[in-house]
């Protein structure tokens, strides 16, 4: 593999984490020593139904996602989560705390779904030029993160280069 920092996965992790050195070291390990990384983190992969080391690209994509979750940059919510659980998940994200983004329970209708709640967040974060984006992992969960609107398009392009998808969480 060429230098890991040329990989779209590395670039996504760097953008989302504001170049967190410890996180990027883990991403580099995943990209360079994918097989070793897979076996070292086998329990995480097994929890996602990946018992075998077949799809190197998917191992790297999921490795990035799990590292971002572990470091508090993204959170994962099941599509059936209740509003209070989704808000609790989002409010502790480093991007939300670092940007001091508001997240008011009275903005939301509890009867809505997660995509509706994410659309409401986008509307309310517009003055800060922020949105709630999501990383597609091919499941019914939402892997969400706070995102600067000016970097959103770039993240989508990097995901496309990697053969995956990042979009606004309300579009997932």
C-alpha positions as semicolon CSV with decimal commas, in nm:
position;residue;x (nm);y (nm);z (nm)
1;X;0,000;0,000;0,000
2;X;0,112;0,353;-0,071
3;X;0,154;0,596;0,216
4;X;-0,151;0,571;0,445
5;X;-0,201;0,948;0,452
6;X;-0,289;0,933;0,080
7;X;-0,575;0,694;0,152
8;X;-0,927;0,842;0,144
9;X;-0,998;0,655;0,470
10;X;-0,706;0,830;0,639
11;X;-0,819;1,165;0,497
12;X;-1,174;1,112;0,627
13;X;-1,046;1,024;0,975
14;X;-0,813;1,326;0,973
15;X;-1,093;1,561;0,869
16;X;-1,348;1,432;1,120
17;X;-1,097;1,420;1,409
18;X;-0,920;1,747;1,331
19;X;-0,602;1,542;1,273
20;X;-0,600;1,364;1,611
21;X;-0,253;1,205;1,613
22;X;-0,344;0,905;1,829
23;X;-0,647;0,823;1,614
24;X;-0,450;0,864;1,291
25;X;-0,183;0,630;1,422
26;X;-0,453;0,363;1,467
27;X;-0,591;0,433;1,119
28;X;-0,240;0,398;0,972
29;X;-0,199;0,063;1,149
30;X;-0,533;-0,052;1,006
31;X;-0,439;0,057;0,655
32;X;-0,083;-0,079;0,652
33;X;-0,121;-0,395;0,861
34;X;-0,484;-0,474;0,785
35;X;-0,467;-0,846;0,865
36;X;-0,294;-0,791;1,200
37;X;-0,537;-0,510;1,282
38;X;-0,833;-0,732;1,199
39;X;-0,713;-1,008;1,432
40;X;-0,620;-0,763;1,706
41;X;-0,974;-0,617;1,694
42;X;-1,152;-0,941;1,603
43;X;-1,419;-0,903;1,872
44;X;-1,527;-0,566;1,726
45;X;-1,549;-0,718;1,378
46;X;-1,735;-1,025;1,503
47;X;-1,987;-0,795;1,673
48;X;-2,054;-0,657;1,324
49;X;-2,091;-1,003;1,169
50;X;-1,744;-1,004;1,014
51;X;-1,583;-1,329;1,126
52;X;-1,359;-1,377;0,825
53;X;-1,091;-1,162;0,674
54;X;-1,238;-1,149;0,323
55;X;-1,305;-0,790;0,227
56;X;-0,994;-0,580;0,299
57;X;-1,169;-0,255;0,201
58;X;-1,457;-0,322;0,439
59;X;-1,217;-0,416;0,720
60;X;-1,046;-0,080;0,673
61;X;-1,376;0,114;0,651
62;X;-1,517;-0,048;0,965
63;X;-1,180;-0,010;1,140
64;X;-1,197;0,364;1,072
65;X;-1,555;0,384;1,199
66;X;-1,481;0,188;1,516
67;X;-1,173;0,402;1,589
68;X;-1,372;0,722;1,538
69;X;-1,639;0,587;1,775
70;X;-1,381;0,484;2,035
71;X;-1,224;0,830;2,030
72;X;-1,560;1,010;2,059
73;X;-1,577;1,170;1,715
74;X;-1,873;0,970;1,587
75;X;-2,155;0,783;1,757
76;X;-2,365;0,492;1,642
77;X;-2,739;0,471;1,705
78;X;-2,981;0,204;1,600
79;X;-3,264;0,329;1,380
80;X;-3,512;0,239;1,656
81;X;-3,348;0,450;1,928
82;X;-3,567;0,688;2,123
83;X;-3,508;1,062;2,097
84;X;-3,343;1,095;2,439
85;X;-3,094;0,819;2,352
86;X;-3,008;0,977;2,018
87;X;-2,959;1,321;2,173
88;X;-2,746;1,174;2,453
89;X;-2,529;1,006;2,192
90;X;-2,485;1,320;1,981
91;X;-2,435;1,568;2,263
92;X;-2,115;1,399;2,390
93;X;-1,942;1,398;2,050
94;X;-1,614;1,589;2,049
95;X;-1,725;1,794;1,748
96;X;-2,043;1,902;1,927
97;X;-1,861;1,992;2,248
98;X;-1,564;2,160;2,074
99;X;-1,796;2,377;1,863
100;X;-2,030;2,435;2,159
101;X;-2,325;2,337;1,941
102;X;-2,674;2,370;2,087
103;X;-2,896;2,063;2,114
104;X;-3,229;2,153;2,273
105;X;-3,483;1,877;2,347
106;X;-3,774;2,113;2,274
107;X;-3,669;2,135;1,906
108;X;-3,791;1,780;1,847
109;X;-4,110;1,578;1,821
110;X;-4,055;1,247;2,002
111;X;-4,290;1,074;1,757
112;X;-4,061;1,153;1,462
113;X;-3,781;0,930;1,339
114;X;-3,405;0,971;1,356
115;X;-3,383;1,119;1,006
116;X;-3,638;1,387;1,104
117;X;-3,443;1,466;1,420
118;X;-3,123;1,498;1,216
119;X;-3,294;1,736;0,974
120;X;-3,402;1,947;1,272
121;X;-3,043;1,951;1,400
122;X;-2,920;2,065;1,057
123;X;-3,171;2,352;1,054
124;X;-3,070;2,464;1,403
125;X;-2,695;2,432;1,339
126;X;-2,709;2,629;1,014
127;X;-2,600;2,959;1,180
128;X;-2,280;2,782;1,295
129;X;-2,223;2,637;0,944
130;X;-2,246;2,288;1,092
131;X;-2,453;1,980;1,013
132;X;-2,500;1,625;1,136
133;X;-2,348;1,386;0,884
134;X;-2,336;1,007;0,878
135;X;-2,106;0,733;0,759
136;X;-2,281;0,449;0,577
137;X;-2,173;0,109;0,707
138;X;-2,436;-0,094;0,526
139;X;-2,654;-0,154;0,831
140;X;-2,968;-0,010;0,987
141;X;-2,769;0,199;1,233
142;X;-2,667;0,562;1,199
143;X;-2,298;0,648;1,247
144;X;-2,324;1,024;1,303
145;X;-2,086;1,313;1,357
146;X;-2,088;1,691;1,372
147;X;-1,949;1,828;1,047
148;X;-1,851;2,167;0,914
149;X;-2,060;2,237;0,606
150;X;-1,752;2,349;0,414
151;X;-1,584;2,009;0,466
152;X;-1,895;1,798;0,405
153;X;-1,856;1,781;0,025
154;X;-1,490;1,684;0,058
155;X;-1,578;1,406;0,300
156;X;-1,841;1,277;0,056
157;X;-1,579;1,274;-0,222
158;X;-1,327;1,086;-0,007
159;X;-1,593;0,829;0,084
160;X;-1,672;0,783;-0,286
161;X;-1,302;0,730;-0,360
162;X;-1,300;0,457;-0,093
163;X;-1,610;0,297;-0,247
164;X;-1,840;0,400;0,038
165;X;-2,079;0,679;0,131
166;X;-2,098;0,973;0,366
167;X;-2,413;1,188;0,354
168;X;-2,625;1,407;0,571
169;X;-2,770;1,188;0,844
170;X;-3,121;1,298;0,742
171;X;-3,059;1,135;0,400
172;X;-2,948;0,795;0,528
